[in-house]
Structure formats: C-alpha cells, structure tokens
Backbone as JSON Lines, residues from 0, in Angstrom:
{"i":0,"aa":"M","n":[7.42,-14.24,10.09],"ca":[8.39,-14.34,9.05],"c":[9.71,-13.76,9.56]}
{"i":1,"aa":"S","n":[10.8,-14.41,9.3],"ca":[12.09,-13.96,9.83],"c":[12.59,-12.73,9.09]}
{"i":2,"aa":"T","n":[13.53,-12.04,9.71],"ca":[14.12,-10.85,9.11],"c":[14.81,-11.19,7.81]}
{"i":3,"aa":"I","n":[15.48,-12.31,7.75],"ca":[16.16,-12.74,6.53],"c":[15.15,-12.95,5.41]}
{"i":4,"aa":"T","n":[14.01,-13.56,5.72],"ca":[12.98,-13.78,4.72],"c":[12.43,-12.45,4.23]}
{"i":5,"aa":"H","n":[12.21,-11.5,5.14],"ca":[11.74,-10.17,4.75],"c":[12.74,-9.5,3.82]}
{"i":6,"aa":"L","n":[14.03,-9.57,4.15],"ca":[15.06,-8.97,3.32],"c":[15.12,-9.63,1.95]}
{"i":7,"aa":"F","n":[14.93,-10.96,1.92],"ca":[14.91,-11.67,0.64],"c":[13.77,-11.17,-0.22]}
{"i":8,"aa":"H","n":[12.57,-11.01,0.39],"ca":[11.41,-10.51,-0.36],"c":[11.67,-9.11,-0.89]}
{"i":9,"aa":"L","n":[12.24,-8.23,-0.07],"ca":[12.52,-6.86,-0.51],"c":[13.54,-6.84,-1.65]}
{"i":10,"aa":"T","n":[14.6,-7.63,-1.52],"ca":[15.62,-7.7,-2.56],"c":[15.03,-8.24,-3.85]}
{"i":11,"aa":"T","n":[14.21,-9.27,-3.75],"ca":[13.56,-9.84,-4.93],"c":[12.69,-8.79,-5.61]}
{"i":12,"aa":"C","n":[11.94,-8.04,-4.82],"ca":[11.08,-7.0,-5.37],"c":[11.88,-5.94,-6.08]}
{"i":13,"aa":"L","n":[12.97,-5.51,-5.48],"ca":[13.81,-4.49,-6.11],"c":[14.37,-5.0,-7.43]}
{"i":14,"aa":"L","n":[14.8,-6.25,-7.46],"ca":[15.32,-6.83,-8.7],"c":[14.25,-6.92,-9.76]}
{"i":15,"aa":"L","n":[13.01,-7.23,-9.37],"ca":[11.9,-7.29,-10.32],"c":[11.58,-5.91,-10.89]}
{"i":16,"aa":"L","n":[11.79,-4.88,-10.11],"ca":[11.44,-3.54,-10.55],"c":[12.51,-2.89,-11.43]}
{"i":17,"aa":"L","n":[13.76,-3.32,-11.33],"ca":[14.84,-2.65,-12.03],"c":[14.7,-2.62,-13.55]}
{"i":18,"aa":"P","n":[14.15,-3.66,-14.22],"ca":[14.09,-3.61,-15.68],"c":[13.17,-2.53,-16.23]}
{"i":19,"aa":"T","n":[12.33,-1.93,-15.42],"ca":[11.37,-0.95,-15.92],"c":[11.92,0.46,-15.72]}
{"i":20,"aa":"I","n":[12.9,0.81,-16.54],"ca":[13.59,2.09,-16.41],"c":[12.98,3.1,-17.38]}
{"i":21,"aa":"S","n":[12.75,4.29,-16.91],"ca":[12.28,5.37,-17.78],"c":[13.25,6.53,-17.67]}
{"i":22,"aa":"S","n":[14.04,6.71,-18.71],"ca":[15.0,7.81,-18.69],"c":[14.32,9.13,-19.05]}
{"i":23,"aa":"A","n":[13.08,9.05,-19.56],"ca":[12.37,10.25,-19.99],"c":[11.91,11.09,-18.8]}
{"i":24,"aa":"M","n":[11.61,10.47,-17.68],"ca":[11.13,11.21,-16.51],"c":[12.26,11.43,-15.53]}
{"i":25,"aa":"G","n":[12.31,12.59,-14.95],"ca":[13.29,12.88,-13.93],"c":[12.82,12.4,-12.58]}
{"i":26,"aa":"A","n":[13.74,12.35,-11.63],"ca":[13.42,11.86,-10.28],"c":[12.34,12.69,-9.61]}
{"i":27,"aa":"D","n":[12.35,14.01,-9.81],"ca":[11.34,14.86,-9.18],"c":[9.94,14.56,-9.72]}
{"i":28,"aa":"T","n":[9.84,14.3,-11.02],"ca":[8.55,13.96,-11.62],"c":[8.05,12.62,-11.1]}
{"i":29,"aa":"I","n":[8.95,11.64,-11.04],"ca":[8.57,10.31,-10.54],"c":[8.14,10.41,-9.08]}
{"i":30,"aa":"R","n":[8.91,11.15,-8.28],"ca":[8.57,11.35,-6.87],"c":[7.17,11.96,-6.74]}
{"i":31,"aa":"A","n":[6.89,12.98,-7.54],"ca":[5.57,13.63,-7.5],"c":[4.47,12.66,-7.89]}
{"i":32,"aa":"H","n":[4.72,11.83,-8.9],"ca":[3.72,10.82,-9.31],"c":[3.47,9.81,-8.18]}
{"i":33,"aa":"C","n":[4.53,9.37,-7.52],"ca":[4.38,8.39,-6.43],"c":[3.61,9.0,-5.26]}
{"i":34,"aa":"I","n":[3.96,10.21,-4.89],"ca":[3.27,10.86,-3.78],"c":[1.8,11.08,-4.13]}
{"i":35,"aa":"N","n":[1.54,11.48,-5.37],"ca":[0.16,11.66,-5.81],"c":[-0.61,10.34,-5.73]}
{"i":36,"aa":"A","n":[-0.01,9.25,-6.22],"ca":[-0.68,7.94,-6.16],"c":[-1.0,7.58,-4.72]}
{"i":37,"aa":"F","n":[-0.07,7.8,-3.82],"ca":[-0.27,7.5,-2.4],"c":[-1.38,8.37,-1.81]}
{"i":38,"aa":"E","n":[-1.32,9.67,-2.09],"ca":[-2.26,10.6,-1.47],"c":[-3.67,10.52,-2.06]}
{"i":39,"aa":"L","n":[-3.82,9.87,-3.22],"ca":[-5.18,9.63,-3.72],"c":[-5.94,8.73,-2.75]}
{"i":40,"aa":"A","n":[-5.26,7.71,-2.24],"ca":[-5.9,6.77,-1.3],"c":[-5.87,7.3,0.13]}
{"i":41,"aa":"F","n":[-4.82,8.03,0.46],"ca":[-4.62,8.46,1.84],"c":[-4.38,9.97,1.92]}
{"i":42,"aa":"P","n":[-5.44,10.76,1.69],"ca":[-5.28,12.23,1.74],"c":[-4.79,12.68,3.11]}
{"i":43,"aa":"K","n":[-4.04,13.75,3.1],"ca":[-3.47,14.26,4.35],"c":[-4.57,14.69,5.32]}
{"i":44,"aa":"Q","n":[-4.36,14.37,6.57],"ca":[-5.17,14.82,7.7],"c":[-6.65,14.47,7.6]}
{"i":45,"aa":"Q","n":[-6.95,13.29,7.04],"ca":[-8.33,12.82,7.07],"c":[-8.35,11.29,6.96]}
{"i":46,"aa":"W","n":[-9.44,10.71,7.41],"ca":[-9.61,9.27,7.3],"c":[-9.83,8.91,5.83]}
{"i":47,"aa":"T","n":[-9.36,7.74,5.44],"ca":[-9.57,7.24,4.09],"c":[-11.05,6.92,3.89]}
{"i":48,"aa":"T","n":[-11.56,7.28,2.73],"ca":[-12.96,7.0,2.4],"c":[-13.02,6.08,1.18]}
{"i":49,"aa":"E","n":[-14.19,5.54,0.93],"ca":[-14.37,4.73,-0.27],"c":[-14.13,5.59,-1.52]}
{"i":50,"aa":"H","n":[-14.52,6.84,-1.47],"ca":[-14.28,7.76,-2.59],"c":[-12.77,7.91,-2.86]}
{"i":51,"aa":"D","n":[-11.98,8.04,-1.8],"ca":[-10.53,8.14,-1.94],"c":[-9.97,6.88,-2.61]}
{"i":52,"aa":"L","n":[-10.43,5.72,-2.16],"ca":[-9.94,4.47,-2.73],"c":[-10.33,4.35,-4.2]}
{"i":53,"aa":"R","n":[-11.52,4.82,-4.55],"ca":[-11.94,4.78,-5.96],"c":[-11.03,5.68,-6.82]}
{"i":54,"aa":"A","n":[-10.65,6.84,-6.31],"ca":[-9.71,7.71,-7.03],"c":[-8.36,7.01,-7.17]}
{"i":55,"aa":"F","n":[-7.93,6.31,-6.12],"ca":[-6.66,5.58,-6.14],"c":[-6.69,4.48,-7.2]}
{"i":56,"aa":"V","n":[-7.73,3.66,-7.22],"ca":[-7.77,2.55,-8.17],"c":[-7.98,3.04,-9.6]}
{"i":57,"aa":"D","n":[-8.58,4.21,-9.77],"ca":[-8.7,4.79,-11.11],"c":[-7.34,5.18,-11.66]}
{"i":58,"aa":"N","n":[-6.34,5.25,-10.8],"ca":[-4.98,5.61,-11.2],"c":[-4.1,4.39,-11.49]}
{"i":59,"aa":"V","n":[-4.7,3.21,-11.63],"ca":[-3.94,2.0,-11.97],"c":[-3.66,2.01,-13.48]}
{"i":60,"aa":"S","n":[-2.44,1.68,-13.86],"ca":[-2.04,1.67,-15.26],"c":[-2.84,0.64,-16.05]}
{"i":61,"aa":"T","n":[-3.47,1.09,-17.13],"ca":[-4.14,0.16,-18.03],"c":[-3.21,-0.26,-19.15]}
{"i":62,"aa":"D","n":[-2.24,0.59,-19.47],"ca":[-1.28,0.27,-20.53],"c":[-0.34,-0.86,-20.14]}
{"i":63,"aa":"R","n":[-0.09,-1.01,-18.85],"ca":[0.84,-2.05,-18.38],"c":[0.16,-3.04,-17.46]}
{"i":64,"aa":"K","n":[-1.11,-3.38,-17.76],"ca":[-1.87,-4.28,-16.89],"c":[-1.13,-5.59,-16.62]}
{"i":65,"aa":"A","n":[-0.46,-6.13,-17.61],"ca":[0.26,-7.4,-17.44],"c":[1.38,-7.28,-16.41]}
{"i":66,"aa":"D","n":[1.86,-6.07,-16.16],"ca":[2.95,-5.85,-15.2],"c":[2.44,-5.49,-13.81]}
{"i":67,"aa":"T","n":[1.14,-5.25,-13.66],"ca":[0.64,-4.76,-12.38],"c":[0.81,-5.81,-11.28]}
{"i":68,"aa":"Y","n":[1.18,-5.29,-10.12],"ca":[1.38,-6.15,-8.96],"c":[1.11,-5.33,-7.71]}
{"i":69,"aa":"F","n":[0.37,-5.9,-6.77],"ca":[0.01,-5.22,-5.54],"c":[0.21,-6.2,-4.4]}
{"i":70,"aa":"A","n":[0.98,-5.83,-3.41],"ca":[1.23,-6.69,-2.26],"c":[1.07,-5.9,-0.98]}
{"i":71,"aa":"C","n":[0.17,-6.36,-0.12],"ca":[-0.06,-5.69,1.16],"c":[-0.55,-6.73,2.16]}
{"i":72,"aa":"P","n":[0.28,-7.27,3.01],"ca":[1.72,-7.03,3.05],"c":[2.46,-7.94,2.09]}
{"i":73,"aa":"L","n":[3.63,-7.52,1.7],"ca":[4.5,-8.32,0.86],"c":[4.81,-9.62,1.58]}
{"i":74,"aa":"G","n":[4.6,-10.74,0.91],"ca":[4.85,-12.04,1.51],"c":[3.78,-12.46,2.5]}
{"i":75,"aa":"G","n":[2.62,-11.8,2.47],"ca":[1.54,-12.06,3.43],"c":[0.7,-13.28,3.11]}
{"i":76,"aa":"G","n":[1.0,-13.93,2.0],"ca":[0.26,-15.15,1.67],"c":[-0.98,-14.89,0.84]}
{"i":77,"aa":"I","n":[-1.81,-15.91,0.75],"ca":[-3.01,-15.86,-0.07],"c":[-3.88,-14.68,0.34]}
{"i":78,"aa":"G","n":[-4.32,-13.94,-0.65],"ca":[-5.2,-12.81,-0.4],"c":[-4.5,-11.5,-0.17]}
{"i":79,"aa":"S","n":[-3.19,-11.52,0.01],"ca":[-2.48,-10.26,0.26],"c":[-1.79,-9.74,-1.0]}
{"i":80,"aa":"E","n":[-1.83,-10.51,-2.08],"ca":[-1.12,-10.1,-3.28],"c":[-2.02,-10.26,-4.51]}
{"i":81,"aa":"L","n":[-1.95,-9.28,-5.41],"ca":[-2.67,-9.31,-6.68],"c":[-1.68,-9.11,-7.81]}
{"i":82,"aa":"S","n":[-1.88,-9.78,-8.91],"ca":[-1.06,-9.51,-10.09],"c":[-1.96,-9.49,-11.31]}
{"i":83,"aa":"N","n":[-1.5,-8.79,-12.35],"ca":[-2.26,-8.67,-13.58],"c":[-3.7,-8.26,-13.27]}
{"i":84,"aa":"F","n":[-3.85,-7.2,-12.49],"ca":[-5.16,-6.79,-12.02],"c":[-5.61,-5.5,-12.7]}
{"i":85,"aa":"D","n":[-6.87,-5.22,-12.57],"ca":[-7.4,-3.94,-13.03],"c":[-7.99,-3.21,-11.83]}
{"i":86,"aa":"K","n":[-8.53,-2.03,-12.06],"ca":[-9.02,-1.22,-10.95],"c":[-10.14,-1.89,-10.18]}
{"i":87,"aa":"D","n":[-10.99,-2.66,-10.86],"ca":[-12.09,-3.34,-10.16],"c":[-11.57,-4.42,-9.21]}
{"i":88,"aa":"D","n":[-10.53,-5.14,-9.64],"ca":[-9.92,-6.16,-8.77],"c":[-9.33,-5.52,-7.52]}
{"i":89,"aa":"L","n":[-8.65,-4.39,-7.7],"ca":[-8.0,-3.72,-6.57],"c":[-9.06,-3.13,-5.63]}
{"i":90,"aa":"M","n":[-10.12,-2.58,-6.18],"ca":[-11.17,-2.02,-5.33],"c":[-11.83,-3.12,-4.51]}
{"i":91,"aa":"E","n":[-12.08,-4.26,-5.13],"ca":[-12.65,-5.4,-4.4],"c":[-11.72,-5.83,-3.27]}
{"i":92,"aa":"W","n":[-10.4,-5.83,-3.54],"ca":[-9.44,-6.2,-2.5],"c":[-9.54,-5.23,-1.32]}
{"i":93,"aa":"F","n":[-9.55,-3.92,-1.62],"ca":[-9.64,-2.94,-0.54],"c":[-10.93,-3.09,0.26]}
{"i":94,"aa":"L","n":[-12.05,-3.27,-0.43],"ca":[-13.33,-3.37,0.28],"c":[-13.42,-4.64,1.11]}
{"i":95,"aa":"T","n":[-12.62,-5.64,0.77],"ca":[-12.58,-6.87,1.56],"c":[-11.59,-6.76,2.72]}
{"i":96,"aa":"A","n":[-10.39,-6.26,2.44],"ca":[-9.32,-6.25,3.44],"c":[-9.3,-5.01,4.33]}
{"i":97,"aa":"F","n":[-9.56,-3.85,3.76],"ca":[-9.47,-2.58,4.49],"c":[-10.64,-1.68,4.11]}
{"i":98,"aa":"N","n":[-11.83,-2.14,4.37],"ca":[-13.03,-1.4,3.98],"c":[-13.17,-0.15,4.86]}
{"i":99,"aa":"P","n":[-13.08,1.05,4.26],"ca":[-13.17,2.27,5.06],"c":[-14.57,2.51,5.63]}
{"i":100,"aa":"N","n":[-15.56,1.75,5.17],"ca":[-16.9,1.86,5.72],"c":[-17.03,1.07,7.03]}
{"i":101,"aa":"V","n":[-16.01,0.24,7.31],"ca":[-16.0,-0.58,8.52],"c":[-14.89,-0.15,9.47]}
{"i":102,"aa":"L","n":[-13.74,0.21,8.91],"ca":[-12.55,0.56,9.69],"c":[-12.11,1.98,9.35]}
{"i":103,"aa":"R","n":[-11.96,2.81,10.38],"ca":[-11.42,4.16,10.16],"c":[-9.9,4.06,10.16]}
{"i":104,"aa":"Y","n":[-9.29,4.47,9.04],"ca":[-7.83,4.38,8.95],"c":[-7.29,5.4,7.96]}
{"i":105,"aa":"T","n":[-6.0,5.62,8.06],"ca":[-5.27,6.43,7.1],"c":[-3.81,5.99,7.13]}
{"i":106,"aa":"E","n":[-3.04,6.51,6.21],"ca":[-1.61,6.26,6.17],"c":[-0.91,7.58,5.9]}
{"i":107,"aa":"I","n":[0.29,7.72,6.46],"ca":[1.05,8.96,6.37],"c":[2.49,8.62,5.98]}
{"i":108,"aa":"I","n":[3.02,9.34,5.0],"ca":[4.44,9.19,4.64],"c":[5.26,9.84,5.75]}
{"i":109,"aa":"I","n":[6.24,9.1,6.29],"ca":[7.02,9.63,7.42],"c":[8.51,9.71,7.12]}
{"i":110,"aa":"S","n":[8.89,9.63,5.85],"ca":[10.31,9.72,5.5],"c":[10.44,10.46,4.18]}
{"i":111,"aa":"E","n":[11.68,10.68,3.79],"ca":[11.93,11.19,2.45],"c":[11.49,10.12,1.45]}
{"i":112,"aa":"V","n":[11.09,10.54,0.27],"ca":[10.71,9.61,-0.79],"c":[11.91,9.46,-1.72]}
{"i":113,"aa":"S","n":[12.5,8.26,-1.7],"ca":[13.67,7.97,-2.54],"c":[13.21,7.48,-3.9]}
{"i":114,"aa":"V","n":[13.98,7.79,-4.94],"ca":[13.62,7.4,-6.3],"c":[14.79,6.69,-6.95]}
{"i":115,"aa":"V","n":[14.52,5.52,-7.54],"ca":[15.46,4.79,-8.39],"c":[14.67,4.34,-9.6]}
{"i":116,"aa":"N","n":[15.07,4.81,-10.78],"ca":[14.35,4.52,-12.01],"c":[12.9,5.02,-11.86]}
{"i":117,"aa":"N","n":[11.92,4.17,-12.08],"ca":[10.5,4.54,-11.93],"c":[9.95,4.11,-10.58]}
{"i":118,"aa":"V","n":[10.8,3.8,-9.63],"ca":[10.38,3.25,-8.35],"c":[10.69,4.22,-7.22]}
{"i":119,"aa":"C","n":[9.7,4.44,-6.38],"ca":[9.87,5.25,-5.18],"c":[9.82,4.33,-3.97]}
{"i":120,"aa":"S","n":[10.54,4.68,-2.94],"ca":[10.43,3.95,-1.68],"c":[10.36,4.97,-0.55]}
{"i":121,"aa":"M","n":[9.59,4.59,0.46],"ca":[9.37,5.49,1.59],"c":[8.92,4.7,2.8]}
{"i":122,"aa":"D","n":[9.09,5.3,3.96],"ca":[8.52,4.74,5.18],"c":[7.17,5.4,5.37]}
{"i":123,"aa":"K","n":[6.22,4.62,5.9],"ca":[4.89,5.18,6.13],"c":[4.33,4.61,7.42]}
{"i":124,"aa":"L","n":[3.3,5.28,7.91],"ca":[2.65,4.87,9.14],"c":[1.18,4.6,8.84]}
{"i":125,"aa":"F","n":[0.72,3.4,9.18],"ca":[-0.69,3.04,9.1],"c":[-1.29,3.35,10.46]}
{"i":126,"aa":"F","n":[-2.42,4.04,10.46],"ca":[-3.07,4.39,11.72],"c":[-4.55,4.06,11.58]}
{"i":127,"aa":"A","n":[-5.09,3.28,12.53],"ca":[-6.5,2.91,12.51],"c":[-7.13,3.22,13.86]}
{"i":128,"aa":"S","n":[-8.41,3.51,13.82],"ca":[-9.16,3.79,15.03],"c":[-10.41,2.93,15.03]}
{"i":129,"aa":"I","n":[-10.55,2.16,16.11],"ca":[-11.71,1.3,16.28],"c":[-12.3,1.65,17.63]}
{"i":130,"aa":"G","n":[-13.41,2.35,17.62],"ca":[-13.98,2.81,18.89],"c":[-12.98,3.69,19.6]}
{"i":131,"aa":"N","n":[-12.68,3.36,20.85],"ca":[-11.69,4.11,21.62],"c":[-10.3,3.5,21.54]}
{"i":132,"aa":"C","n":[-10.11,2.56,20.65],"ca":[-8.82,1.86,20.52],"c":[-8.12,2.34,19.24]}
{"i":133,"aa":"H","n":[-6.84,2.63,19.36],"ca":[-6.06,3.12,18.22],"c":[-4.89,2.18,17.97]}
{"i":134,"aa":"V","n":[-4.63,1.91,16.69],"ca":[-3.58,0.98,16.28],"c":[-2.7,1.68,15.25]}
{"i":135,"aa":"H","n":[-1.4,1.44,15.34],"ca":[-0.5,1.96,14.32],"c":[0.54,0.91,13.97]}
{"i":136,"aa":"A","n":[1.05,1.01,12.75],"ca":[2.11,0.11,12.3],"c":[2.93,0.84,11.25]}
{"i":137,"aa":"M","n":[4.24,0.73,11.38],"ca":[5.13,1.33,10.4],"c":[5.42,0.3,9.31]}
{"i":138,"aa":"S","n":[5.7,0.79,8.11],"ca":[6.06,-0.12,7.03],"c":[6.94,0.6,6.01]}
{"i":139,"aa":"R","n":[7.51,-0.19,5.14],"ca":[8.3,0.32,4.02],"c":[7.47,0.08,2.77]}
{"i":140,"aa":"L","n":[7.29,1.12,1.97],"ca":[6.48,1.04,0.77],"c":[7.32,1.33,-0.45]}
{"i":141,"aa":"M","n":[7.16,0.5,-1.48],"ca":[7.78,0.75,-2.78],"c":[6.65,0.85,-3.8]}
{"i":142,"aa":"I","n":[6.7,1.91,-4.61],"ca":[5.7,2.15,-5.64],"c":[6.41,2.32,-6.97]}
{"i":143,"aa":"E","n":[5.9,1.65,-8.01],"ca":[6.37,1.89,-9.36],"c":[5.24,2.56,-10.13]}
{"i":144,"aa":"V","n":[5.59,3.6,-10.88],"ca":[4.62,4.3,-11.71],"c":[5.08,4.24,-13.17]}
{"i":145,"aa":"D","n":[4.11,4.36,-14.09],"ca":[4.48,4.42,-15.5],"c":[4.73,5.88,-15.91]}
{"i":146,"aa":"E","n":[4.97,6.1,-17.18],"ca":[5.33,7.43,-17.67],"c":[4.2,8.44,-17.49]}
{"i":147,"aa":"D","n":[2.97,7.97,-17.34],"ca":[1.82,8.85,-17.13],"c":[1.5,9.05,-15.65]}
{"i":148,"aa":"G","n":[2.32,8.49,-14.78],"ca":[2.09,8.61,-13.35],"c":[1.08,7.61,-12.81]}
{"i":149,"aa":"K","n":[0.73,6.63,-13.62],"ca":[-0.24,5.61,-13.21],"c":[0.48,4.51,-12.42]}
{"i":150,"aa":"L","n":[-0.23,3.96,-11.44],"ca":[0.32,2.92,-10.58],"c":[0.53,1.62,-11.35]}
{"i":151,"aa":"V","n":[1.74,1.06,-11.25],"ca":[2.04,-0.24,-11.85],"c":[2.24,-1.28,-10.76]}
{"i":152,"aa":"R","n":[3.07,-0.97,-9.77],"ca":[3.35,-1.93,-8.69],"c":[3.37,-1.22,-7.35]}
{"i":153,"aa":"W","n":[2.9,-1.95,-6.33],"ca":[2.79,-1.42,-4.95],"c":[3.24,-2.54,-4.04]}
{"i":154,"aa":"F","n":[4.36,-2.36,-3.36],"ca":[4.88,-3.35,-2.42],"c":[4.87,-2.74,-1.03]}
{"i":155,"aa":"D","n":[3.96,-3.17,-0.19],"ca":[3.86,-2.66,1.17],"c":[4.43,-3.74,2.09]}
{"i":156,"aa":"H","n":[5.5,-3.41,2.77],"ca":[6.19,-4.4,3.6],"c":[6.02,-4.03,5.07]}
{"i":157,"aa":"F","n":[5.13,-4.76,5.75],"ca":[4.96,-4.56,7.19],"c":[4.81,-5.9,7.87]}
{"i":158,"aa":"D","n":[4.91,-5.88,9.16],"ca":[4.81,-7.1,9.96],"c":[3.33,-7.38,10.25]}
{"i":159,"aa":"Q","n":[2.75,-8.26,9.45],"ca":[1.32,-8.55,9.57],"c":[0.99,-9.17,10.93]}
{"i":160,"aa":"D","n":[1.86,-10.01,11.46],"ca":[1.6,-10.6,12.77],"c":[1.52,-9.53,13.85]}
{"i":161,"aa":"D","n":[2.43,-8.55,13.79],"ca":[2.42,-7.46,14.76],"c":[1.12,-6.66,14.67]}
{"i":162,"aa":"L","n":[0.71,-6.33,13.45],"ca":[-0.53,-5.58,13.27],"c":[-1.73,-6.4,13.74]}
{"i":163,"aa":"N","n":[-1.76,-7.68,13.42],"ca":[-2.87,-8.53,13.87],"c":[-2.93,-8.62,15.4]}
{"i":164,"aa":"Q","n":[-1.76,-8.66,16.05],"ca":[-1.74,-8.67,17.51],"c":[-2.33,-7.38,18.08]}
{"i":165,"aa":"K","n":[-1.93,-6.26,17.5],"ca":[-2.45,-4.98,17.95],"c":[-3.96,-4.9,17.72]}
{"i":166,"aa":"M","n":[-4.41,-5.37,16.55],"ca":[-5.84,-5.37,16.26],"c":[-6.57,-6.32,17.21]}
{"i":167,"aa":"G","n":[-5.92,-7.43,17.56],"ca":[-6.52,-8.38,18.49],"c":[-6.75,-7.77,19.86]}
{"i":168,"aa":"V","n":[-5.79,-6.95,20.32],"ca":[-5.96,-6.27,21.6],"c":[-7.17,-5.35,21.54]}
{"i":169,"aa":"C","n":[-7.29,-4.6,20.45],"ca":[-8.47,-3.72,20.29],"c":[-9.75,-4.55,20.26]}
{"i":170,"aa":"N","n":[-9.72,-5.63,19.52],"ca":[-10.91,-6.47,19.42],"c":[-11.32,-7.02,20.77]}
{"i":171,"aa":"L","n":[-10.33,-7.41,21.59],"ca":[-10.64,-7.9,22.93],"c":[-11.25,-6.78,23.77]}
{"i":172,"aa":"Q","n":[-10.7,-5.59,23.67],"ca":[-11.22,-4.46,24.42],"c":[-12.65,-4.14,24.02]}
{"i":173,"aa":"L","n":[-12.94,-4.32,22.73],"ca":[-14.25,-3.97,22.2],"c":[-15.21,-5.15,22.12]}
{"i":174,"aa":"G","n":[-14.69,-6.37,22.37],"ca":[-15.53,-7.55,22.3],"c":[-15.83,-8.0,20.88]}
{"i":175,"aa":"V","n":[-14.88,-7.75,19.94],"ca":[-15.04,-8.13,18.54],"c":[-14.08,-9.27,18.24]}
{"i":176,"aa":"D","n":[-14.41,-10.13,17.29],"ca":[-13.56,-11.27,16.95],"c":[-13.18,-11.26,15.47]}
{"i":177,"aa":"D","n":[-12.54,-10.19,15.01],"ca":[-12.11,-10.08,13.62],"c":[-10.62,-9.77,13.56]}
{"i":178,"aa":"E","n":[-10.0,-10.15,12.43],"ca":[-8.61,-9.82,12.15],"c":[-8.57,-9.04,10.87]}
{"i":179,"aa":"L","n":[-7.5,-8.26,10.68],"ca":[-7.26,-7.63,9.4],"c":[-6.76,-8.66,8.44]}
C-alpha cells in the first residue's frame, strides 16, 4: 500500500473519531484509560498470554457496541478489521490472527501518548519470537475510549507486507510455511 493511501486511511480514521468528544474527562484521565487498555493485552516486560487478551477484550465498551471498530492493520483487507463487535468476536479474532498459545509476542509503547478528545495516539513496537528467530515492527496506534475507560475503537497502522516478509524469513529459517 502506498504512503499516500496510508495517510488517507489515517486521516479518514481521525475524521471518524472526532465526533466522539467527551468534555467531562481530562486528557490525563483519557491517557490513563488508553494506556490501561493497551497494557491489559500487552503487560510490561512479559509475553502476551491468552489470559491477558481475555482481560483486554473484557474491556470492550458494551454501551457503544454499535460504534466499536478494530483494525489491525488498518487497511489490511478482509479479516483485519472488525466493526460492531463484542468481546467474543474480538477474542476469536486474536486467537485466529495472533494466538499467544502459538506465537510468543508482546507490544511496547515507545512514544509519548498524545490525546485529542477521547482518542489517544502513540507509536508502539510489536516484538515476536519464533524459536531462535525474532521479529519486530513499529506501528502507529490510535485508541478511542468511552467515559468509563472501555475500548471503543482501535486503529493499528503498520506495514503488513513488511511484517509478513520478516515472518517469512523466520519461517524459512525454521522450515514453517505460515504467515501472520
């Protein structure tokens, strides 16, 4: 996907998120909610587990189910995006796409967490280990939370082709024929 297409997707996402403004919560509270939502799935200094993912999906907003949207990666095509989902849909997605019982991985926030309205944005690093092979990919993440700190929208923008190439190198080294 071209850089212009990526920028178009990011701009579109930001425009979609702007109408959901909460003047009741301050930026520090929203930032804390976003970091908490992120760290439920990706606790610091440990591999992600199925238990972590279950805690993460339990934090999906039920009050705003019609607004829920999850993209990983944003613009990744069929299977990479969910809308109007509940926690069971999201858990099924994780167990299919990034099953921690099959792939050892975690993610780390590597930038300041910016806040606009109810939306946080940050840079993060995905890190996976397959046998003796290690893969990493940087991405830009935008998270929208509701007034209770529950996840409403998650836009993960990374270069899927780049990650698949890196995973392919590991798979060749290990003699496996799978893609993320």
